[in-house]
Short mmCIF file of N, CA and C in Angstrom, two decimals:
data_model
loop_
_atom_site.label_atom_id
_atom_site.label_comp_id
_atom_site.label_asym_id
_atom_site.label_seq_id
_atom_site.Cartn_x
_atom_site.Cartn_y
_atom_site.Cartn_z
N MET A 1 -151.03 -53.48 222.49
CA MET A 1 -150.65 -54.45 221.49
C MET A 1 -151.88 -55.01 220.76
N LYS A 2 -152.93 -55.32 221.52
CA LYS A 2 -154.15 -55.87 220.92
C LYS A 2 -154.79 -54.85 219.97
N ILE A 3 -154.72 -53.58 220.33
CA ILE A 3 -155.31 -52.54 219.49
C ILE A 3 -154.56 -52.46 218.16
N ARG A 4 -153.23 -52.52 218.21
CA ARG A 4 -152.43 -52.48 216.98
C ARG A 4 -152.73 -53.69 216.09
N LEU A 5 -152.83 -54.85 216.71
CA LEU A 5 -153.14 -56.06 215.94
C LEU A 5 -154.53 -55.95 215.32
N PHE A 6 -155.50 -55.44 216.09
CA PHE A 6 -156.85 -55.25 215.59
C PHE A 6 -156.86 -54.28 214.41
N LEU A 7 -156.16 -53.16 214.55
CA LEU A 7 -156.09 -52.17 213.47
C LEU A 7 -155.42 -52.75 212.23
N ALA A 8 -154.35 -53.50 212.42
CA ALA A 8 -153.65 -54.10 211.29
C ALA A 8 -154.55 -55.11 210.58
N LEU A 9 -155.24 -55.94 211.34
CA LEU A 9 -156.14 -56.92 210.74
C LEU A 9 -157.33 -56.23 210.05
N SER A 10 -157.83 -55.15 210.63
CA SER A 10 -158.93 -54.40 210.03
C SER A 10 -158.51 -53.80 208.69
N LEU A 11 -157.33 -53.21 208.65
CA LEU A 11 -156.83 -52.63 207.40
C LEU A 11 -156.60 -53.70 206.34
N LEU A 12 -156.05 -54.82 206.76
CA LEU A 12 -155.83 -55.92 205.83
C LEU A 12 -157.15 -56.45 205.28
N THR A 13 -158.13 -56.63 206.13
CA THR A 13 -159.45 -57.09 205.70
C THR A 13 -160.09 -56.10 204.74
N ALA A 14 -160.01 -54.83 205.06
CA ALA A 14 -160.59 -53.80 204.18
C ALA A 14 -159.89 -53.79 202.83
N ALA A 15 -158.59 -53.93 202.82
CA ALA A 15 -157.85 -53.91 201.55
C ALA A 15 -158.18 -55.13 200.71
N LEU A 16 -158.33 -56.28 201.34
CA LEU A 16 -158.63 -57.50 200.58
C LEU A 16 -160.07 -57.56 200.11
N SER A 17 -160.96 -56.85 200.79
CA SER A 17 -162.36 -56.91 200.40
C SER A 17 -162.72 -55.91 199.32
N CYS A 18 -161.83 -54.99 199.00
CA CYS A 18 -162.08 -54.02 197.93
C CYS A 18 -162.14 -54.75 196.60
N ARG A 19 -163.07 -54.35 195.76
CA ARG A 19 -163.23 -54.97 194.46
C ARG A 19 -163.10 -53.92 193.38
N ASP A 20 -162.57 -54.33 192.28
CA ASP A 20 -162.48 -53.47 191.11
C ASP A 20 -163.84 -53.51 190.42
N GLU A 21 -164.56 -52.41 190.42
CA GLU A 21 -165.90 -52.38 189.86
C GLU A 21 -165.91 -52.56 188.34
N ASP A 22 -164.76 -52.45 187.70
CA ASP A 22 -164.71 -52.66 186.27
C ASP A 22 -164.28 -54.08 185.93
N SER A 23 -164.18 -54.94 186.95
CA SER A 23 -163.74 -56.30 186.69
C SER A 23 -164.81 -57.05 185.90
N LEU A 24 -164.41 -58.19 185.41
CA LEU A 24 -165.29 -58.98 184.56
C LEU A 24 -165.56 -60.30 185.27
N THR A 25 -166.78 -60.47 185.75
CA THR A 25 -167.18 -61.71 186.40
C THR A 25 -168.56 -62.10 185.89
N ARG A 26 -169.00 -63.27 186.28
CA ARG A 26 -170.31 -63.76 185.86
C ARG A 26 -171.43 -62.81 186.28
N HIS A 27 -171.24 -62.14 187.41
CA HIS A 27 -172.29 -61.27 187.93
C HIS A 27 -171.99 -59.78 187.78
N LEU A 28 -170.89 -59.47 187.11
CA LEU A 28 -170.52 -58.06 186.94
C LEU A 28 -169.82 -57.90 185.59
N ALA A 29 -170.44 -57.14 184.71
CA ALA A 29 -169.84 -56.83 183.41
C ALA A 29 -170.30 -55.45 183.01
N CYS A 30 -169.45 -54.75 182.32
CA CYS A 30 -169.76 -53.37 181.89
C CYS A 30 -170.09 -52.48 183.08
N GLY A 31 -169.48 -52.79 184.23
CA GLY A 31 -169.69 -51.98 185.42
C GLY A 31 -171.07 -52.14 186.04
N VAL A 32 -171.81 -53.17 185.63
CA VAL A 32 -173.18 -53.38 186.09
C VAL A 32 -173.29 -54.76 186.74
N ARG A 33 -173.90 -54.79 187.90
CA ARG A 33 -174.18 -56.09 188.51
C ARG A 33 -175.36 -56.72 187.79
N ASP A 34 -175.29 -58.02 187.58
CA ASP A 34 -176.33 -58.78 186.89
C ASP A 34 -176.67 -58.16 185.53
N PRO A 35 -175.69 -58.13 184.62
CA PRO A 35 -175.89 -57.46 183.33
C PRO A 35 -177.04 -58.01 182.50
N LEU A 36 -177.38 -59.28 182.65
CA LEU A 36 -178.49 -59.84 181.88
C LEU A 36 -179.82 -59.18 182.21
N ASN A 37 -179.95 -58.67 183.41
CA ASN A 37 -181.18 -58.01 183.82
C ASN A 37 -181.05 -56.50 183.96
N ASN A 38 -179.82 -56.00 184.13
CA ASN A 38 -179.64 -54.58 184.42
C ASN A 38 -179.06 -53.75 183.28
N LEU A 39 -178.72 -54.38 182.17
CA LEU A 39 -178.41 -53.63 180.95
C LEU A 39 -179.67 -53.71 180.09
N PRO A 40 -180.42 -52.62 179.96
CA PRO A 40 -181.72 -52.66 179.28
C PRO A 40 -181.67 -53.30 177.89
N TRP A 41 -180.67 -52.98 177.09
CA TRP A 41 -180.60 -53.53 175.74
C TRP A 41 -180.35 -55.03 175.76
N LEU A 42 -179.57 -55.51 176.72
CA LEU A 42 -179.28 -56.94 176.81
C LEU A 42 -180.49 -57.68 177.37
N LYS A 43 -181.16 -57.08 178.34
CA LYS A 43 -182.39 -57.68 178.87
C LYS A 43 -183.43 -57.82 177.77
N ALA A 44 -183.55 -56.80 176.91
CA ALA A 44 -184.50 -56.86 175.80
C ALA A 44 -184.14 -57.99 174.85
N GLN A 45 -182.84 -58.18 174.57
CA GLN A 45 -182.43 -59.27 173.67
C GLN A 45 -182.73 -60.62 174.29
N MET A 46 -182.49 -60.76 175.59
CA MET A 46 -182.78 -62.04 176.25
C MET A 46 -184.28 -62.28 176.34
N ASP A 47 -185.06 -61.24 176.61
CA ASP A 47 -186.52 -61.38 176.62
C ASP A 47 -187.02 -61.83 175.26
N ASP A 48 -186.45 -61.26 174.20
CA ASP A 48 -186.81 -61.64 172.83
C ASP A 48 -186.44 -63.10 172.56
N ALA A 49 -185.26 -63.51 173.01
CA ALA A 49 -184.84 -64.90 172.82
C ALA A 49 -185.77 -65.86 173.56
N ARG A 50 -186.19 -65.48 174.75
CA ARG A 50 -187.12 -66.33 175.51
C ARG A 50 -188.47 -66.41 174.82
N GLN A 51 -188.94 -65.27 174.32
CA GLN A 51 -190.24 -65.23 173.64
C GLN A 51 -190.22 -66.09 172.38
N LYS A 52 -189.08 -66.10 171.70
CA LYS A 52 -188.95 -66.90 170.47
C LYS A 52 -188.49 -68.33 170.76
N LYS A 53 -188.38 -68.67 172.05
CA LYS A 53 -187.92 -70.00 172.48
C LYS A 53 -186.52 -70.30 171.97
N GLU A 54 -185.66 -69.27 171.95
CA GLU A 54 -184.28 -69.41 171.49
C GLU A 54 -183.25 -69.32 172.62
N GLU A 55 -183.72 -69.25 173.87
CA GLU A 55 -182.77 -69.10 174.96
C GLU A 55 -181.84 -70.31 175.09
N ASN A 56 -182.30 -71.49 174.65
CA ASN A 56 -181.46 -72.67 174.74
C ASN A 56 -180.40 -72.76 173.64
N ILE A 57 -180.47 -71.88 172.66
CA ILE A 57 -179.44 -71.84 171.62
C ILE A 57 -178.68 -70.51 171.63
N THR A 58 -178.87 -69.74 172.69
CA THR A 58 -178.24 -68.43 172.83
C THR A 58 -177.10 -68.49 173.84
N THR A 59 -176.00 -67.87 173.48
CA THR A 59 -174.86 -67.73 174.38
C THR A 59 -174.53 -66.25 174.49
N VAL A 60 -174.33 -65.78 175.71
CA VAL A 60 -173.94 -64.39 175.95
C VAL A 60 -172.61 -64.42 176.69
N VAL A 61 -171.62 -63.77 176.10
CA VAL A 61 -170.28 -63.76 176.66
C VAL A 61 -169.79 -62.32 176.78
N ALA A 62 -169.26 -61.99 177.95
CA ALA A 62 -168.61 -60.69 178.15
C ALA A 62 -167.12 -60.91 177.96
N THR A 63 -166.49 -60.00 177.26
CA THR A 63 -165.06 -60.12 177.01
C THR A 63 -164.41 -58.75 177.14
N GLU A 64 -163.12 -58.75 177.28
CA GLU A 64 -162.38 -57.49 177.40
C GLU A 64 -161.28 -57.46 176.36
N PHE A 65 -161.14 -56.31 175.73
CA PHE A 65 -160.10 -56.12 174.72
C PHE A 65 -159.57 -54.71 174.85
N LYS A 66 -158.27 -54.60 175.07
CA LYS A 66 -157.60 -53.31 175.21
C LYS A 66 -158.31 -52.41 176.22
N GLY A 67 -158.67 -52.99 177.36
CA GLY A 67 -159.26 -52.23 178.45
C GLY A 67 -160.73 -51.91 178.31
N GLN A 68 -161.36 -52.33 177.21
CA GLN A 68 -162.78 -52.09 177.02
C GLN A 68 -163.52 -53.41 177.07
N GLN A 69 -164.71 -53.37 177.63
CA GLN A 69 -165.52 -54.57 177.70
C GLN A 69 -166.55 -54.58 176.58
N TYR A 70 -166.83 -55.78 176.10
CA TYR A 70 -167.79 -55.99 175.03
C TYR A 70 -168.67 -57.18 175.41
N ILE A 71 -169.83 -57.24 174.80
CA ILE A 71 -170.73 -58.37 175.02
C ILE A 71 -171.10 -58.96 173.67
N ARG A 72 -170.93 -60.27 173.59
CA ARG A 72 -171.26 -61.01 172.36
C ARG A 72 -172.52 -61.83 172.63
N VAL A 73 -173.50 -61.65 171.77
CA VAL A 73 -174.73 -62.43 171.83
C VAL A 73 -174.73 -63.32 170.60
N TYR A 74 -174.65 -64.62 170.85
CA TYR A 74 -174.50 -65.58 169.75
C TYR A 74 -175.62 -66.60 169.80
N LYS A 75 -176.22 -66.83 168.65
CA LYS A 75 -177.23 -67.89 168.52
C LYS A 75 -176.65 -68.95 167.61
N MET A 76 -176.86 -70.20 167.94
CA MET A 76 -176.21 -71.30 167.25
C MET A 76 -176.42 -71.32 165.74
N TYR A 77 -177.51 -70.74 165.27
CA TYR A 77 -177.75 -70.75 163.83
C TYR A 77 -177.00 -69.64 163.09
N MET A 78 -176.30 -68.78 163.82
CA MET A 78 -175.54 -67.70 163.18
C MET A 78 -174.24 -68.27 162.62
N SER A 79 -173.85 -67.82 161.46
CA SER A 79 -172.62 -68.32 160.84
C SER A 79 -171.39 -67.54 161.29
N CYS A 80 -171.59 -66.48 162.03
CA CYS A 80 -170.48 -65.62 162.43
C CYS A 80 -170.54 -65.42 163.95
N SER A 81 -169.54 -65.94 164.66
CA SER A 81 -169.60 -65.87 166.12
C SER A 81 -169.27 -64.50 166.70
N PHE A 82 -168.75 -63.59 165.91
CA PHE A 82 -168.44 -62.25 166.43
C PHE A 82 -169.29 -61.16 165.78
N CYS A 83 -170.25 -61.55 164.95
CA CYS A 83 -171.08 -60.55 164.26
C CYS A 83 -172.00 -59.80 165.21
N ALA A 84 -172.43 -60.42 166.29
CA ALA A 84 -173.32 -59.77 167.25
C ALA A 84 -172.51 -59.34 168.46
N LEU A 85 -171.57 -58.45 168.22
CA LEU A 85 -170.68 -57.95 169.26
C LEU A 85 -171.08 -56.51 169.57
N TYR A 86 -171.28 -56.23 170.86
CA TYR A 86 -171.80 -54.94 171.26
C TYR A 86 -170.89 -54.26 172.27
N THR A 87 -170.92 -52.94 172.25
CA THR A 87 -170.29 -52.17 173.31
C THR A 87 -171.20 -52.26 174.54
N CYS A 88 -170.73 -51.78 175.65
CA CYS A 88 -171.51 -51.85 176.88
C CYS A 88 -172.82 -51.07 176.81
N ASP A 89 -172.89 -50.07 175.93
CA ASP A 89 -174.14 -49.31 175.81
C ASP A 89 -175.10 -49.90 174.78
N GLY A 90 -174.74 -51.06 174.23
CA GLY A 90 -175.65 -51.77 173.33
C GLY A 90 -175.47 -51.47 171.86
N ASN A 91 -174.49 -50.67 171.51
CA ASN A 91 -174.24 -50.37 170.10
C ASN A 91 -173.39 -51.48 169.47
N PRO A 92 -173.74 -51.89 168.25
CA PRO A 92 -172.90 -52.88 167.57
C PRO A 92 -171.49 -52.31 167.36
N VAL A 93 -170.49 -53.17 167.50
CA VAL A 93 -169.11 -52.75 167.31
C VAL A 93 -168.87 -52.52 165.83
N ASP A 94 -168.33 -51.36 165.50
CA ASP A 94 -168.01 -51.02 164.11
C ASP A 94 -166.55 -51.40 163.87
N MET A 95 -166.35 -52.54 163.23
CA MET A 95 -165.00 -53.03 162.99
C MET A 95 -164.26 -52.19 161.95
N SER A 96 -165.00 -51.44 161.14
CA SER A 96 -164.34 -50.67 160.08
C SER A 96 -163.45 -49.56 160.64
N GLY A 97 -163.70 -49.16 161.88
CA GLY A 97 -162.89 -48.12 162.49
C GLY A 97 -161.59 -48.64 163.09
N LEU A 98 -161.38 -49.94 163.02
CA LEU A 98 -160.18 -50.55 163.60
C LEU A 98 -159.19 -50.90 162.51
N SER A 99 -157.92 -50.90 162.86
CA SER A 99 -156.90 -51.36 161.92
C SER A 99 -157.09 -52.86 161.69
N THR A 100 -156.52 -53.37 160.62
CA THR A 100 -156.63 -54.79 160.32
C THR A 100 -156.08 -55.63 161.47
N ALA A 101 -154.96 -55.20 162.04
CA ALA A 101 -154.35 -55.94 163.16
C ALA A 101 -155.29 -55.94 164.37
N ASP A 102 -155.91 -54.80 164.67
CA ASP A 102 -156.84 -54.75 165.79
C ASP A 102 -158.10 -55.55 165.51
N GLN A 103 -158.58 -55.54 164.27
CA GLN A 103 -159.73 -56.37 163.91
C GLN A 103 -159.43 -57.84 164.17
N GLN A 104 -158.27 -58.30 163.71
CA GLN A 104 -157.89 -59.70 163.90
C GLN A 104 -157.72 -60.02 165.38
N ALA A 105 -157.11 -59.11 166.13
CA ALA A 105 -156.90 -59.34 167.56
C ALA A 105 -158.23 -59.37 168.31
N LEU A 106 -159.15 -58.49 167.95
CA LEU A 106 -160.46 -58.48 168.60
C LEU A 106 -161.23 -59.75 168.28
N ILE A 107 -161.22 -60.17 167.03
CA ILE A 107 -161.90 -61.41 166.65
C ILE A 107 -161.31 -62.59 167.41
N LYS A 108 -160.00 -62.63 167.52
CA LYS A 108 -159.36 -63.72 168.26
C LYS A 108 -159.77 -63.69 169.73
N GLN A 109 -159.79 -62.50 170.32
CA GLN A 109 -160.20 -62.38 171.72
C GLN A 109 -161.64 -62.83 171.91
N VAL A 110 -162.50 -62.43 171.01
CA VAL A 110 -163.92 -62.76 171.12
C VAL A 110 -164.16 -64.26 170.95
N THR A 111 -163.42 -64.88 170.06
CA THR A 111 -163.67 -66.29 169.77
C THR A 111 -162.89 -67.26 170.64
N GLU A 112 -161.71 -66.84 171.12
CA GLU A 112 -160.92 -67.79 171.91
C GLU A 112 -160.10 -67.14 173.01
N GLY A 113 -160.41 -65.92 173.34
CA GLY A 113 -159.61 -65.17 174.31
C GLY A 113 -159.69 -65.70 175.73
N GLN A 114 -158.71 -65.31 176.51
CA GLN A 114 -158.63 -65.74 177.90
C GLN A 114 -159.54 -64.93 178.82
N LYS A 115 -159.65 -63.64 178.56
CA LYS A 115 -160.41 -62.80 179.47
C LYS A 115 -161.84 -62.64 178.98
N GLN A 116 -162.62 -63.69 179.22
CA GLN A 116 -164.03 -63.63 178.90
C GLN A 116 -164.81 -64.47 179.89
N VAL A 117 -166.09 -64.11 180.06
CA VAL A 117 -166.94 -64.76 181.02
C VAL A 117 -168.28 -65.05 180.37
N THR A 118 -168.75 -66.27 180.49
CA THR A 118 -170.07 -66.63 179.96
C THR A 118 -171.14 -66.14 180.93
N LEU A 119 -172.02 -65.28 180.42
CA LEU A 119 -173.12 -64.76 181.22
C LEU A 119 -174.37 -65.63 181.07
N TRP A 120 -174.52 -66.18 179.87
CA TRP A 120 -175.65 -67.08 179.57
C TRP A 120 -175.18 -68.15 178.61
N PRO A 121 -175.47 -69.39 178.76
CA PRO A 121 -176.39 -69.93 179.76
C PRO A 121 -175.72 -70.00 181.13
N GLU A 122 -176.59 -69.95 182.14
CA GLU A 122 -176.07 -70.07 183.50
C GLU A 122 -175.62 -71.49 183.70
N ARG A 123 -174.49 -71.63 184.30
CA ARG A 123 -173.93 -72.98 184.52
C ARG A 123 -173.85 -73.27 185.99
#
């Protein structure tokens, strides 16, 4: 009986400890742990912001839209909060390839969506 209980608890623990590697958390975005330091293009942008003393006016947000993750790098002096939107590989998002409805939905997700995580500033 004890062996069955142990096996059942072990299986339950293993199942609950599994994580979705594509999930979106403060420490995991674009399938990378610590994206601010482990995505080379994003690290370069943050290093540049620090060098220019702009890290205190920079916000980095990871968001998900239609199963894809994106990263928005926003500086307070920018007039467009979704203009610096990147794919996980660091390429700017080309909105012209999207339908008008998808463009509007993506902009809404980026600016006020539910599934997003602030990567910087650290809180």
